[in-house]
Amino acid sequence: KIVLQNVSQDSLNASKDLQKEFATIEKKKEELADYLCEDRRKLVLEDVFNTMKTFREIFLKALQ
């Protein structure tokens, strides 16, 4: 019973930590949207990263 309580408590703590991390990521995403003058609700991080990746590839190709 004690082991199960420890596992449950550890899982609960991990869940709380994960929620804090997600909240931090969401806050940073909103800051990035503001910086880029984008709508906070519509900004998709995957799109931003894909755009950055494409820019980098084109930039490196131009340098060559």
Coordinates of N, CA and C in Angstrom, one line a residue:
K1 N 0.8 -1.2 0.0 CA 0.0 0.0 0.0 C 0.9 1.3 0.0
I2 N 2.0 1.2 0.8 CA 2.8 2.4 0.8 C 3.5 2.7 -0.5
V3 N 3.9 1.6 -1.2 CA 4.5 1.7 -2.5 C 3.5 2.4 -3.5
L4 N 2.3 1.9 -3.5 CA 1.3 2.5 -4.4 C 1.0 4.0 -4.0
Q5 N 1.0 4.3 -2.8 CA 0.9 5.7 -2.4 C 2.1 6.6 -2.9
N6 N 3.3 6.0 -2.8 CA 4.5 6.7 -3.3 C 4.4 6.9 -4.8
V7 N 4.0 5.9 -5.5 CA 3.9 5.9 -7.0 C 2.8 7.0 -7.3
S8 N 1.7 6.9 -6.7 CA 0.6 7.9 -6.9 C 1.1 9.3 -6.7
Q9 N 1.8 9.5 -5.6 CA 2.3 10.9 -5.3 C 3.3 11.3 -6.3
D10 N 4.2 10.4 -6.7 CA 5.2 10.8 -7.7 C 4.5 11.1 -9.0
S11 N 3.5 10.4 -9.4 CA 2.7 10.7 -10.6 C 2.0 12.0 -10.5
L12 N 1.5 12.3 -9.4 CA 0.8 13.6 -9.2 C 1.8 14.7 -9.3
N13 N 3.0 14.6 -8.7 CA 4.0 15.6 -8.7 C 4.5 15.8 -10.2
A14 N 4.7 14.7 -10.9 CA 5.2 14.8 -12.3 C 4.1 15.5 -13.1
S15 N 2.9 15.2 -12.9 CA 1.8 15.9 -13.6 C 1.8 17.4 -13.3
K16 N 1.9 17.7 -12.1 CA 2.0 19.2 -11.7 C 3.2 19.9 -12.4
D17 N 4.3 19.2 -12.4 CA 5.5 19.7 -13.0 C 5.3 19.9 -14.5
L18 N 4.7 18.9 -15.1 CA 4.4 19.0 -16.6 C 3.4 20.1 -16.9
Q19 N 2.4 20.3 -16.0 CA 1.5 21.4 -16.2 C 2.2 22.8 -16.1
K20 N 3.1 22.9 -15.2 CA 3.9 24.1 -15.1 C 4.7 24.4 -16.3
E21 N 5.4 23.3 -16.9 CA 6.2 23.4 -18.1 C 5.3 23.9 -19.3
F22 N 4.1 23.3 -19.4 CA 3.2 23.6 -20.5 C 2.8 25.1 -20.3
A23 N 2.5 25.5 -19.1 CA 2.1 26.9 -18.9 C 3.3 27.9 -19.3
T24 N 4.5 27.5 -19.0 CA 5.7 28.3 -19.3 C 5.8 28.4 -20.8
I25 N 5.6 27.2 -21.5 CA 5.7 27.2 -23.0 C 4.6 28.1 -23.6
E26 N 3.4 28.0 -23.1 CA 2.3 28.8 -23.6 C 2.6 30.3 -23.4
K27 N 3.2 30.7 -22.3 CA 3.5 32.1 -22.0 C 4.6 32.5 -23.0
K28 N 5.6 31.7 -23.2 CA 6.7 32.1 -24.2 C 6.1 32.1 -25.6
K29 N 5.2 31.3 -25.9 CA 4.5 31.3 -27.2 C 3.8 32.6 -27.4
E30 N 3.1 33.0 -26.4 CA 2.3 34.3 -26.5 C 3.3 35.5 -26.6
E31 N 4.4 35.4 -25.9 CA 5.4 36.5 -26.1 C 6.0 36.5 -27.5
L32 N 6.2 35.3 -28.0 CA 6.7 35.2 -29.4 C 5.7 35.8 -30.4
A33 N 4.4 35.4 -30.2 CA 3.4 35.9 -31.1 C 3.3 37.5 -31.0
D34 N 3.5 38.0 -29.8 CA 3.5 39.5 -29.7 C 4.7 40.1 -30.4
Y35 N 5.8 39.5 -30.3 CA 7.1 39.9 -30.9 C 6.9 39.9 -32.4
L36 N 6.3 38.9 -32.9 CA 6.1 38.7 -34.4 C 4.9 39.4 -34.9
C37 N 4.2 40.1 -34.0 CA 2.9 40.8 -34.4 C 1.9 39.8 -35.0
E38 N 1.8 38.6 -34.4 CA 0.9 37.6 -34.8 C -0.2 37.5 -33.8
D39 N -1.3 36.9 -34.2 CA -2.5 36.6 -33.3 C -2.1 35.5 -32.3
R40 N -2.1 35.8 -31.0 CA -1.7 34.8 -30.0 C -2.5 33.5 -30.1
R41 N -3.8 33.6 -30.5 CA -4.6 32.4 -30.6 C -4.4 31.5 -31.8
K42 N -3.8 32.1 -32.9 CA -3.6 31.4 -34.1 C -2.2 31.0 -34.4
L43 N -1.2 31.5 -33.6 CA 0.2 31.1 -33.8 C 0.4 29.7 -33.5
V44 N 1.0 29.0 -34.4 CA 1.3 27.6 -34.3 C 2.9 27.4 -34.3
L45 N 3.4 27.0 -33.2 CA 4.9 26.9 -33.1 C 5.5 26.1 -34.2
E46 N 4.8 25.0 -34.6 CA 5.4 24.1 -35.7 C 5.5 25.0 -36.9
D47 N 4.6 25.8 -37.2 CA 4.7 26.7 -38.4 C 5.9 27.7 -38.3
V48 N 6.1 28.2 -37.1 CA 7.2 29.1 -36.9 C 8.5 28.4 -37.1
F49 N 8.6 27.2 -36.5 CA 9.9 26.5 -36.6 C 10.1 26.0 -38.1
N50 N 9.1 25.6 -38.8 CA 9.2 25.3 -40.2 C 9.7 26.5 -41.0
T51 N 9.1 27.6 -40.8 CA 9.5 28.9 -41.5 C 11.0 29.2 -41.2
M52 N 11.4 29.0 -39.9 CA 12.8 29.3 -39.6 C 13.7 28.3 -40.2
K53 N 13.3 27.0 -40.3 CA 14.1 26.0 -40.9 C 14.3 26.3 -42.4
T54 N 13.2 26.6 -43.1 CA 13.2 27.0 -44.5 C 14.1 28.2 -44.8
F55 N 14.0 29.2 -43.9 CA 14.8 30.4 -44.1 C 16.3 30.0 -43.9
R56 N 16.6 29.2 -42.9 CA 18.0 28.8 -42.7 C 18.6 28.1 -43.9
E57 N 17.8 27.1 -44.4 CA 18.2 26.3 -45.6 C 18.5 27.2 -46.8
I58 N 17.6 28.2 -47.1 CA 17.7 29.1 -48.2 C 18.9 30.0 -48.0
F59 N 19.1 30.5 -46.7 CA 20.2 31.4 -46.4 C 21.5 30.7 -46.6
L60 N 21.6 29.4 -46.1 CA 22.9 28.7 -46.3 C 23.2 28.4 -47.7
K61 N 22.1 28.1 -48.5 CA 22.3 27.9 -49.9 C 22.8 29.1 -50.6
A62 N 22.2 30.3 -50.2 CA 22.7 31.6 -50.8 C 24.1 31.9 -50.5
L63 N 24.6 31.5 -49.3 CA 26.0 31.7 -48.9 C 26.9 30.9 -49.8
Q64 N 26.5 29.7 -50.2 CA 27.3 28.9 -51.0 C 27.4 29.5 -52.4

